[in-house]
PDB file of C-alpha atoms in Angstrom:
ATOM      1  CA  MET A   8      12.885 163.808-113.121  1.00 88.00           C
ATOM      2  CA  ALA A   9       9.454 163.476-111.553  1.00 95.00           C
ATOM      3  CA  ILE A  10       6.780 161.706-113.590  1.00 97.00           C
ATOM      4  CA  VAL A  11       4.074 163.794-111.881  1.00 98.00           C
ATOM      5  CA  ASP A  12       4.114 167.576-112.166  1.00 97.00           C
ATOM      6  CA  LEU A  13       2.908 170.028-109.566  1.00 98.00           C
ATOM      7  CA  SER A  14      -0.207 170.972-111.542  1.00 98.00           C
ATOM      8  CA  LEU A  15      -1.441 167.367-111.771  1.00 98.00           C
ATOM      9  CA  ALA A  16      -0.634 166.732-108.110  1.00 98.00           C
ATOM     10  CA  LYS A  17      -2.614 169.789-107.014  1.00 98.00           C
ATOM     11  CA  LYS A  18      -5.593 168.698-109.139  1.00 98.00           C
ATOM     12  CA  HIS A  19      -5.390 165.241-107.555  1.00 97.00           C
ATOM     13  CA  LEU A  20      -5.345 166.801-104.082  1.00 97.00           C
ATOM     14  CA  GLY A  21      -7.980 169.440-104.857  1.00 96.00           C
ATOM     15  CA  VAL A  22      -5.548 172.179-103.798  1.00 97.00           C
ATOM     16  CA  THR A  23      -5.892 175.549-105.530  1.00 96.00           C
ATOM     17  CA  GLU A  24      -3.739 177.889-103.441  1.00 96.00           C
ATOM     18  CA  GLU A  25       0.042 178.150-103.778  1.00 97.00           C
ATOM     19  CA  ASP A  26       0.927 178.028-100.066  1.00 97.00           C
ATOM     20  CA  ASP A  27       1.949 174.360-100.131  1.00 96.00           C
ATOM     21  CA  ASP A  28       3.582 174.200-103.571  1.00 97.00           C
ATOM     22  CA  ASP A  29       7.065 173.507-102.171  1.00 98.00           C
ATOM     23  CA  LEU A  30       5.707 170.861 -99.795  1.00 97.00           C
ATOM     24  CA  ILE A  31       3.697 169.159-102.539  1.00 98.00           C
ATOM     25  CA  SER A  32       6.732 169.158-104.843  1.00 98.00           C
ATOM     26  CA  ALA A  33       8.800 167.516-102.108  1.00 97.00           C
ATOM     27  CA  LYS A  34       6.068 164.909-101.551  1.00 97.00           C
ATOM     28  CA  ILE A  35       6.059 164.121-105.303  1.00 98.00           C
ATOM     29  CA  ASP A  36       9.821 163.516-105.267  1.00 98.00           C
ATOM     30  CA  SER A  37       9.592 161.425-102.119  1.00 96.00           C
ATOM     31  CA  ALA A  38       6.708 159.333-103.452  1.00 96.00           C
ATOM     32  CA  GLN A  39       8.501 158.596-106.704  1.00 97.00           C
ATOM     33  CA  ALA A  40      11.734 157.676-104.910  1.00 96.00           C
ATOM     34  CA  LEU A  41       9.813 155.337-102.599  1.00 94.00           C
ATOM     35  CA  LEU A  42       8.006 153.704-105.518  1.00 95.00           C
ATOM     36  CA  GLU A  43      11.238 153.286-107.471  1.00 95.00           C
ATOM     37  CA  GLY A  44      12.841 151.638-104.450  1.00 92.00           C
ATOM     38  CA  TRP A  45       9.996 149.158-104.254  1.00 91.00           C
ATOM     39  CA  LEU A  46      10.119 148.547-108.007  1.00 92.00           C
ATOM     40  CA  GLY A  47      13.874 148.063-108.113  1.00 91.00           C
ATOM     41  CA  TYR A  48      14.481 150.519-110.961  1.00 93.00           C
ATOM     42  CA  ALA A  49      14.246 154.186-111.937  1.00 95.00           C
ATOM     43  CA  ILE A  50      11.067 154.784-113.907  1.00 95.00           C
ATOM     44  CA  GLU A  51      12.679 157.132-116.439  1.00 94.00           C
ATOM     45  CA  ASP A  52      15.411 154.524-117.123  1.00 94.00           C
ATOM     46  CA  ARG A  53      12.787 151.907-117.999  1.00 93.00           C
ATOM     47  CA  PHE A  54      10.168 153.931-119.882  1.00 94.00           C
ATOM     48  CA  GLU A  55      10.343 156.799-122.372  1.00 94.00           C
ATOM     49  CA  THR A  56       6.892 157.910-121.179  1.00 95.00           C
ATOM     50  CA  ALA A  57       5.727 156.843-117.742  1.00 96.00           C
ATOM     51  CA  PRO A  58       2.792 154.402-117.832  1.00 94.00           C
ATOM     52  CA  ALA A  59      -0.503 155.574-116.362  1.00 95.00           C
ATOM     53  CA  ASP A  60      -0.413 153.028-113.530  1.00 93.00           C
ATOM     54  CA  LEU A  61       2.953 154.308-112.293  1.00 96.00           C
ATOM     55  CA  ILE A  62       1.742 157.906-112.470  1.00 97.00           C
ATOM     56  CA  GLU A  63      -1.323 156.887-110.442  1.00 95.00           C
ATOM     57  CA  ALA A  64       0.869 155.104-107.891  1.00 95.00           C
ATOM     58  CA  VAL A  65       2.986 158.249-107.420  1.00 97.00           C
ATOM     59  CA  LEU A  66      -0.173 160.346-107.076  1.00 97.00           C
ATOM     60  CA  GLN A  67      -1.595 157.983-104.444  1.00 93.00           C
ATOM     61  CA  LEU A  68       1.632 157.869-102.443  1.00 93.00           C
ATOM     62  CA  MET A  69       2.058 161.651-102.706  1.00 96.00           C
ATOM     63  CA  ALA A  70      -1.528 162.287-101.579  1.00 95.00           C
ATOM     64  CA  HIS A  71      -1.175 159.864 -98.691  1.00 90.00           C
ATOM     65  CA  ALA A  72       2.034 161.602 -97.549  1.00 92.00           C
ATOM     66  CA  TYR A  73       0.475 165.062 -97.947  1.00 94.00           C
ATOM     67  CA  GLU A  74      -2.719 164.211 -96.086  1.00 90.00           C
ATOM     68  CA  ASN A  75      -0.993 162.162 -93.360  1.00 83.00           C
ATOM     69  CA  ARG A  76       2.126 164.044 -92.277  1.00 79.00           C
ATOM     70  CA  GLU A  77       3.183 161.295 -89.864  1.00 76.00           C
ATOM     71  CA  ALA A  78       3.675 157.539 -90.284  1.00 70.00           C
ATOM     72  CA  THR A  79       0.636 156.678 -88.150  1.00 67.00           C
ATOM     73  CA  VAL A  80      -2.702 158.203 -87.246  1.00 64.00           C
ATOM     74  CA  VAL A  81      -4.408 157.389 -83.954  1.00 68.00           C
ATOM     75  CA  GLY A  82      -8.057 156.364 -83.997  1.00 70.00           C
ATOM     76  CA  LEU A  83      -8.345 155.434 -87.671  1.00 66.00           C
ATOM     77  CA  ALA A  84      -7.887 152.293 -89.698  1.00 67.00           C
ATOM     78  CA  ILE A  85      -4.307 152.354 -90.940  1.00 60.00           C
ATOM     79  CA  ALA A  86      -2.843 150.937 -94.145  1.00 59.00           C
ATOM     80  CA  SER A  87       0.892 151.083 -94.797  1.00 59.00           C
ATOM     81  CA  VAL A  88       0.434 151.703 -98.548  1.00 57.00           C
ATOM     82  CA  PRO A  89      -2.620 153.266-100.202  1.00 56.00           C
ATOM     83  CA  LEU A  90      -4.902 150.749-101.884  1.00 58.00           C
ATOM     84  CA  GLY A  91      -3.859 150.164-105.477  1.00 77.00           C
ATOM     85  CA  VAL A  92      -0.138 150.875-105.117  1.00 82.00           C
ATOM     86  CA  ARG A  93       0.617 147.291-104.067  1.00 81.00           C
ATOM     87  CA  ASP A  94      -1.052 145.998-107.229  1.00 79.00           C
ATOM     88  CA  VAL A  95       1.091 148.283-109.396  1.00 84.00           C
ATOM     89  CA  ILE A  96       4.253 147.173-107.593  1.00 85.00           C
ATOM     90  CA  ALA A  97       3.340 143.498-107.983  1.00 83.00           C
ATOM     91  CA  THR A  98       2.781 143.977-111.707  1.00 83.00           C
ATOM     92  CA  ARG A  99       5.794 146.163-112.477  1.00 84.00           C
ATOM     93  CA  ARG A 100       8.459 145.139-109.941  1.00 83.00           C
ATOM     94  CA  ASP A 101      11.806 143.969-111.272  1.00 76.00           C
ATOM     95  CA  TYR A 102      12.237 140.724-109.405  1.00 67.00           C
ATOM     96  CA  LEU A 103      15.676 140.206-110.928  1.00 61.00           C
ATOM     97  CA  THR A 104      17.164 143.209-109.151  1.00 56.00           C
ATOM     98  CA  GLY A 105      14.927 142.949-106.111  1.00 51.00           C
ATOM     99  CA  TYR A 106      14.049 145.509-103.487  1.00 48.00           C
ATOM    100  CA  VAL A 107      16.415 148.452-103.038  1.00 48.00           C
ATOM    101  CA  ASP A 108      16.164 149.648 -99.448  1.00 47.00           C
ATOM    102  CA  GLY A 109      18.280 152.766 -99.838  1.00 44.00           C
ATOM    103  CA  SER A 110      20.607 151.954 -96.949  1.00 37.00           C
TER     104      SER A 110
END
C-alpha cells in the first residue's frame, strides 16, 4: 500500500485538475517501489505508520518522475536522485539485507 495518497501528491505538485490522476498514482507507486529497493525493505513491513522522512522521499521521487518524464534532460544540470532522498536512504537503509535491484 502506498504511503502517499493522491491528494497529498497533487498538493505537493500543485496540480488541481483530475486529468493526470492515473499518471500521478502510477508515479507514487513507482517512487515507493524504487525507494524500498534502495532501502532494502518494504516500508509497511517495518513501520506501522510511515515516518515523515520516508513520505517526503516518496513525494520528491514522485515529483521528479512526474516533472521529468525521461531519465535525462538536455541543457539542464542533472541529478540522478532529488536532493534530500539520498540523506533519507543513508539514514534508513537496511545494510544487513543490502540493495535489492529487482532483477
